[in-house]
Short mmCIF file of C-alpha atoms in Angstrom, two decimals:
data_model
loop_
_atom_site.label_atom_id
_atom_site.label_comp_id
_atom_site.label_asym_id
_atom_site.label_seq_id
_atom_site.Cartn_x
_atom_site.Cartn_y
_atom_site.Cartn_z
CA MET Z 121 -16.52 31.01 -9.22
CA SER Z 122 -13.92 31.79 -6.98
CA GLU Z 123 -16.84 31.68 -4.06
CA LYS Z 124 -15.23 30.61 -0.63
CA THR Z 125 -17.03 27.76 1.29
CA THR Z 126 -18.88 28.47 4.11
CA LEU Z 127 -18.78 25.74 6.93
CA GLN Z 128 -22.20 25.42 8.44
CA VAL Z 129 -21.50 23.94 12.01
CA HIS Z 130 -24.85 23.29 13.49
CA PRO Z 131 -24.83 23.77 17.47
CA HIS Z 132 -25.73 19.84 18.06
CA ASN Z 133 -24.08 18.42 15.56
CA PRO Z 134 -20.67 20.31 15.17
CA TYR Z 135 -18.86 18.05 12.89
CA ALA Z 136 -21.66 18.02 10.52
CA ALA Z 137 -20.09 19.21 6.98
CA GLY Z 138 -16.15 20.23 5.43
CA GLU Z 139 -13.18 20.47 7.07
CA ALA Z 140 -13.88 19.89 10.87
CA GLN Z 141 -15.61 16.51 9.76
CA ALA Z 142 -12.68 15.95 7.25
CA SER Z 143 -9.94 16.19 9.86
CA LEU Z 144 -11.86 13.65 12.38
CA ASN Z 145 -12.44 11.32 10.05
CA THR Z 146 -9.00 11.26 9.28
CA LEU Z 147 -7.83 11.11 12.56
CA GLY Z 148 -10.36 7.94 12.84
CA MET Z 149 -9.14 6.52 10.01
CA TRP Z 150 -5.34 6.66 11.29
CA VAL Z 151 -6.52 4.88 14.07
CA PHE Z 152 -8.00 1.72 12.02
CA LEU Z 153 -4.64 1.90 9.57
CA THR Z 154 -2.28 1.45 13.11
CA THR Z 155 -4.14 -1.26 13.77
CA GLU Z 156 -3.69 -2.64 10.17
CA VAL Z 157 -0.06 -1.71 10.36
CA MET Z 158 0.57 -3.83 13.28
CA PHE Z 159 -1.93 -6.86 11.37
CA PHE Z 160 0.50 -6.77 8.80
CA GLY Z 161 3.36 -6.03 10.81
CA GLY Z 162 3.14 -9.91 12.74
CA LEU Z 163 3.47 -11.19 8.95
CA PHE Z 164 6.39 -8.90 8.07
CA THR Z 165 8.15 -9.75 11.52
CA GLY Z 166 7.50 -13.57 11.09
CA TYR Z 167 8.83 -12.77 7.59
CA MET Z 168 12.17 -10.90 9.11
CA ILE Z 169 13.08 -13.99 11.49
CA LEU Z 170 12.45 -16.79 9.11
CA ARG Z 171 14.61 -15.06 6.53
CA LEU Z 172 17.13 -14.66 8.79
CA LEU Z 173 17.17 -18.02 9.71
CA TYR Z 174 17.06 -19.53 6.21
CA ALA Z 175 18.61 -16.50 3.98
CA ASP Z 176 20.05 -18.50 1.14
CA THR Z 177 16.43 -21.00 0.51
CA PHE Z 178 14.42 -17.60 0.42
CA ALA Z 179 16.98 -15.99 -2.07
CA GLU Z 180 16.79 -19.18 -4.43
CA ALA Z 181 12.86 -19.76 -3.69
CA SER Z 182 12.35 -16.12 -4.33
CA ARG Z 183 13.71 -16.12 -8.01
CA HIS Z 184 10.73 -18.74 -8.73
CA LEU Z 185 8.11 -15.53 -8.69
CA ASP Z 186 7.75 -14.07 -11.74
CA LEU Z 187 9.68 -10.52 -11.16
CA ILE Z 188 8.27 -8.74 -14.63
CA ALA Z 189 4.37 -9.50 -13.36
CA GLY Z 190 5.55 -8.23 -9.95
CA ALA Z 191 7.04 -5.00 -11.68
CA VAL Z 192 4.28 -4.46 -13.71
CA ASN Z 193 1.88 -4.81 -10.79
CA THR Z 194 4.02 -2.54 -8.58
CA PHE Z 195 3.78 -0.30 -11.69
CA ILE Z 196 -0.23 -0.61 -11.86
CA LEU Z 197 -0.70 -0.15 -8.27
CA LEU Z 198 1.51 2.75 -7.75
CA THR Z 199 -0.47 5.06 -10.67
CA SER Z 200 -3.99 3.58 -9.13
CA SER Z 201 -2.34 5.40 -5.65
CA PHE Z 202 -1.87 8.63 -8.01
CA SER Z 203 -5.43 8.33 -9.53
CA MET Z 204 -6.81 8.07 -6.22
CA ALA Z 205 -4.75 11.27 -5.02
CA LEU Z 206 -6.44 12.87 -7.58
CA SER Z 207 -10.19 11.57 -6.86
CA VAL Z 208 -9.45 12.88 -3.50
CA ARG Z 209 -8.61 16.83 -5.09
CA ALA Z 210 -11.74 16.31 -7.54
CA ALA Z 211 -14.06 15.48 -4.48
CA ARG Z 212 -12.36 18.73 -2.65
CA LEU Z 213 -12.88 20.56 -5.62
CA GLY Z 214 -16.64 19.66 -5.75
CA LYS Z 215 -15.97 18.16 -9.32
CA ASN Z 216 -18.46 14.80 -9.03
CA PHE Z 217 -17.32 13.87 -12.51
CA ALA Z 218 -13.82 14.66 -12.24
CA LEU Z 219 -14.31 12.14 -9.26
CA PHE Z 220 -16.30 9.62 -10.90
CA PHE Z 221 -13.81 9.34 -13.92
CA PHE Z 222 -10.65 9.31 -11.56
CA LEU Z 223 -12.29 6.64 -9.08
CA PHE Z 224 -13.45 4.24 -12.10
CA ILE Z 225 -9.45 4.37 -13.37
CA THR Z 226 -8.53 3.83 -9.63
CA ILE Z 227 -10.60 0.66 -10.03
CA MET Z 228 -9.90 -0.68 -13.17
CA LEU Z 229 -6.14 -0.64 -12.23
CA GLY Z 230 -6.78 -2.44 -9.16
CA THR Z 231 -8.54 -5.03 -11.05
CA ALA Z 232 -5.89 -5.12 -13.62
CA PHE Z 233 -3.65 -5.96 -10.30
CA LEU Z 234 -5.97 -8.37 -9.51
CA GLY Z 235 -6.32 -10.16 -12.29
CA ILE Z 236 -2.07 -10.27 -12.71
CA LYS Z 237 -2.02 -11.45 -9.45
CA PHE Z 238 -4.19 -14.45 -9.90
CA TYR Z 239 -2.35 -15.15 -12.91
CA GLU Z 240 0.75 -15.50 -11.00
CA TYR Z 241 -1.11 -17.77 -8.02
CA TYR Z 242 -2.24 -20.07 -11.36
CA LEU Z 243 1.48 -20.27 -12.67
CA LYS Z 244 2.45 -21.25 -9.00
CA PHE Z 245 -0.36 -23.88 -9.20
CA GLN Z 246 0.88 -25.33 -11.74
CA GLU Z 247 4.40 -25.33 -10.99
CA GLY Z 248 3.13 -27.41 -7.73
CA LEU Z 249 4.50 -24.56 -5.49
CA ILE Z 250 1.21 -23.90 -3.68
CA PRO Z 251 2.28 -25.36 0.38
CA THR Z 252 -0.21 -28.19 0.48
CA ALA Z 253 0.09 -31.71 0.47
CA SER Z 254 1.30 -31.70 -2.89
CA PHE Z 255 4.10 -28.95 -3.09
CA VAL Z 256 7.11 -29.90 -5.04
CA TYR Z 257 10.15 -28.19 -4.77
CA GLU Z 258 13.56 -29.10 -6.17
CA GLY Z 259 16.06 -27.69 -4.23
CA GLU Z 260 17.84 -28.62 -1.25
CA ASN Z 261 15.91 -27.40 1.63
CA PRO Z 262 12.05 -28.31 0.12
CA GLY Z 263 10.67 -27.65 3.85
CA GLN Z 264 12.34 -24.22 4.24
CA ALA Z 265 11.00 -23.14 0.41
CA ARG Z 266 7.93 -24.32 1.68
CA LEU Z 267 7.76 -21.44 4.50
CA PHE Z 268 8.92 -19.19 1.82
CA PHE Z 269 5.94 -20.09 -0.32
CA SER Z 270 3.30 -20.00 2.72
CA LEU Z 271 4.26 -16.47 3.47
CA TYR Z 272 4.46 -15.26 -0.13
CA PHE Z 273 0.80 -16.96 -0.51
CA ILE Z 274 -0.53 -15.68 2.83
CA MET Z 275 1.11 -11.96 2.56
CA THR Z 276 -0.19 -11.31 -1.07
CA GLY Z 277 -3.34 -13.04 -0.43
CA LEU Z 278 -4.17 -11.22 2.64
CA HIS Z 279 -3.34 -8.02 0.52
CA ALA Z 280 -5.67 -9.18 -2.20
CA VAL Z 281 -8.38 -9.53 0.18
CA HIS Z 282 -7.62 -6.08 1.33
CA MET Z 283 -7.27 -4.96 -2.60
CA ILE Z 284 -11.24 -6.70 -3.12
CA ILE Z 285 -12.63 -4.87 -0.48
CA GLY Z 286 -11.23 -1.40 -1.42
CA ILE Z 287 -12.28 -2.47 -5.22
CA PHE Z 288 -15.74 -2.94 -3.79
CA ILE Z 289 -16.30 0.17 -1.80
CA LEU Z 290 -14.62 2.34 -4.28
CA SER Z 291 -17.41 1.30 -6.98
CA ILE Z 292 -20.32 2.25 -4.10
CA ALA Z 293 -18.42 5.92 -4.11
CA ALA Z 294 -18.12 5.87 -7.85
CA LEU Z 295 -21.72 5.28 -7.95
CA MET Z 296 -22.60 8.12 -5.63
CA ALA Z 297 -20.32 10.67 -7.31
CA LEU Z 298 -22.16 9.73 -10.57
CA PHE Z 299 -25.55 10.86 -8.78
CA LYS Z 300 -23.53 13.71 -7.93
CA ARG Z 301 -23.68 12.93 -4.03
CA PHE Z 302 -20.27 15.14 -3.10
CA SER Z 303 -19.60 18.59 -2.81
CA GLU Z 304 -17.05 21.03 -1.76
CA THR Z 305 -18.26 20.73 1.89
CA ARG Z 306 -19.41 16.73 1.50
CA TYR Z 307 -16.15 15.30 0.50
CA ALA Z 308 -14.79 13.59 3.82
CA PRO Z 309 -15.84 10.11 2.97
CA ILE Z 310 -13.79 10.00 -0.33
CA GLU Z 311 -10.57 11.50 2.06
CA THR Z 312 -11.19 8.42 3.77
CA ILE Z 313 -11.43 5.79 1.14
CA GLY Z 314 -8.39 7.20 -0.10
CA LEU Z 315 -6.18 6.33 3.00
CA TYR Z 316 -7.44 3.04 2.91
CA TRP Z 317 -6.43 2.69 -1.07
CA HIS Z 318 -3.14 4.21 -0.21
CA PHE Z 319 -2.50 2.10 2.81
CA VAL Z 320 -3.02 -1.03 0.79
CA ASP Z 321 -0.65 0.06 -1.84
CA LEU Z 322 2.26 0.92 1.01
CA VAL Z 323 1.94 -2.43 2.11
CA TRP Z 324 2.70 -3.64 -1.27
CA ILE Z 325 5.38 -0.74 -1.37
CA PHE Z 326 7.39 -3.62 0.74
CA LEU Z 327 6.23 -6.97 -0.23
CA PHE Z 328 7.33 -6.00 -3.66
CA PRO Z 329 10.82 -6.10 -3.03
CA LEU Z 330 11.42 -8.13 -0.07
CA LEU Z 331 9.38 -10.88 -1.75
CA TYR Z 332 10.35 -10.78 -5.65
CA LEU Z 333 13.80 -9.30 -5.19
CA ILE Z 334 15.94 -10.73 -2.69
CA ASP Z 335 18.68 -12.23 -4.63
CA ARG Z 336 18.33 -11.57 -8.48
CA THR Z 337 21.81 -11.24 -9.01
CA MET S 282 -11.35 28.62 6.87
CA GLU S 283 -8.95 27.72 3.94
CA ARG S 284 -9.09 24.17 2.52
CA HIS S 285 -5.89 22.75 1.38
CA ILE S 286 -5.94 21.97 -2.93
CA THR S 287 -2.56 20.32 -3.02
CA PRO S 288 -1.79 21.45 -7.23
CA PHE S 289 -1.46 18.83 -9.45
CA ARG S 290 1.56 18.94 -10.29
CA THR S 291 3.20 18.11 -6.77
CA TYR S 292 0.60 15.03 -6.98
CA LEU S 293 2.41 14.35 -10.81
CA LEU S 294 6.09 14.67 -9.75
CA VAL S 295 5.51 12.53 -6.33
CA TYR S 296 4.25 9.90 -8.91
CA LEU S 297 6.94 10.58 -11.47
CA SER S 298 9.44 9.97 -8.39
CA LEU S 299 7.77 6.96 -6.96
CA ILE S 300 7.82 5.39 -10.89
CA LEU S 301 11.71 6.48 -10.84
CA LEU S 302 12.20 4.67 -7.43
CA LEU S 303 10.54 1.73 -8.65
CA ALA S 304 13.10 1.63 -11.55
CA ALA S 305 15.77 2.14 -9.18
CA THR S 306 14.91 -0.96 -7.03
CA VAL S 307 14.36 -3.29 -9.45
CA GLY S 308 17.75 -2.23 -11.09
CA ALA S 309 19.68 -1.99 -7.79
CA ALA S 310 18.29 -6.19 -7.40
CA PHE S 311 20.82 -6.76 -10.30
CA LEU S 312 23.63 -5.65 -8.91
CA ASP S 313 25.70 -8.22 -6.60
CA LEU S 314 26.62 -5.66 -3.23
CA GLY S 315 26.33 -8.41 -0.68
CA PHE S 316 24.56 -6.99 2.38
CA LEU S 317 24.24 -3.63 1.06
CA ASN S 318 21.43 -5.02 -1.43
CA LEU S 319 19.03 -5.54 1.56
CA ILE S 320 19.53 -1.79 2.94
CA ILE S 321 19.33 -0.42 -0.53
CA THR S 322 16.21 -2.60 -1.13
CA LEU S 323 14.78 -1.47 2.08
CA ALA S 324 16.18 2.57 1.66
CA ILE S 325 14.25 2.97 -1.52
CA ALA S 326 11.05 1.33 -0.22
CA SER S 327 11.23 3.24 2.72
CA VAL S 328 11.39 6.51 0.92
CA LYS S 329 8.57 5.59 -1.24
CA ALA S 330 6.48 5.01 1.52
CA LEU S 331 7.32 8.28 3.03
CA LEU S 332 6.31 9.98 -0.34
CA VAL S 333 3.07 8.21 -0.05
CA ILE S 334 2.09 9.16 3.45
CA LEU S 335 3.38 12.83 3.34
CA TYR S 336 1.65 13.79 -0.10
CA PHE S 337 -1.03 11.02 -0.97
CA MET S 338 -2.03 10.80 2.05
CA HIS S 339 -1.92 14.30 3.14
CA VAL S 340 -0.12 13.73 6.39
CA ARG S 341 2.10 16.36 5.75
CA GLU S 342 -0.64 18.98 6.11
CA SER S 343 -2.45 17.08 8.35
CA GLU S 344 -3.33 18.14 12.40
CA PRO S 345 -0.85 17.60 14.80
CA ALA S 346 -3.10 14.55 16.60
CA THR S 347 -3.12 12.72 13.48
CA LYS S 348 1.00 12.92 13.03
CA LEU S 349 1.04 11.83 16.24
CA PHE S 350 -1.43 8.52 15.55
CA VAL S 351 0.46 7.87 12.18
CA ILE S 352 4.01 8.34 14.11
CA ALA S 353 2.61 5.88 17.19
CA GLY S 354 1.86 3.31 14.59
CA PHE S 355 5.50 2.96 13.36
CA ILE S 356 6.84 3.16 16.40
CA TRP S 357 4.83 0.41 17.60
CA LEU S 358 6.06 -1.83 14.57
CA ILE S 359 9.80 -1.07 15.37
CA ILE S 360 9.25 -2.18 19.09
CA LEU S 361 7.53 -5.15 17.57
CA MET S 362 10.42 -6.14 15.15
CA GLY S 363 13.51 -4.81 17.45
CA LEU S 364 12.17 -6.67 20.45
CA THR S 365 11.91 -9.58 18.41
CA LEU S 366 15.41 -9.28 16.95
CA THR S 367 16.91 -9.07 20.47
CA ASP S 368 16.19 -12.51 20.91
CA TYR S 369 17.01 -14.06 17.50
CA LEU S 370 20.38 -12.17 16.77
CA THR S 371 21.59 -13.10 20.50
CA ARG S 372 21.19 -16.78 20.34
CA CYS S 373 23.72 -19.12 21.05
CA SER S 374 23.37 -21.98 18.88
#
């Protein structure tokens, strides 16, 4: 059982397996993730400036968001990151069934997150807080509140799109794990997917306090 | 070559810390601390992000080239936000 993994390096394909491929994939994935940092970064910068200019309205509009739903969703997403980390660990150990199990848990948690998120959207729709022609806001500055809700829907919506893509890729990986397509020398794809999933979690770690917790006193 | 297998205990501790920090950030939002609220919120979010990046994303044990890209990504973000702020914070209305 304590057999050491030997790296099979082929002269024409030196990154074919194991550690070498995993570290290259990791680097490549981080190059992509830096572009994602800037992609979301533009929205966060826009948020920063608008909150700076309209601090009072942003605080007031933020109280219209459902704090409990947001906190529960953060808990769910952090838990899904934990199960994703355990998926990567199972993949590194070459345990296909444990990998399938943890990927399945991650997919379920991700789906639960989206369910709660869309329920929140539905509530906002009922309150008339979707920034369209039918936007209704009973505060002093409906125009500024409209900006807050535009940011809220664009940022959480873009985040939700990332979650949907992630769940789709995780489902393919889970199926592959079920058919024992991974091993101690072939786990790089799971590492890469893991990085993507954790990044989506990372975005939410900042979105939750910035959107839901501006001023609750 | 040795492969890194992080012990289960490490992941569990990181996860429990993340949940504690989530409770802390929600709790702190209900205290009226004025400007400090924003600083505390951002500090907690940054610690959570750091835990995820270092342990869940394994950047702590990754190669120097990967670390360089991770740091570069966030430095560009700081430049984007910092230079934008130099404009908005120095405008006379």
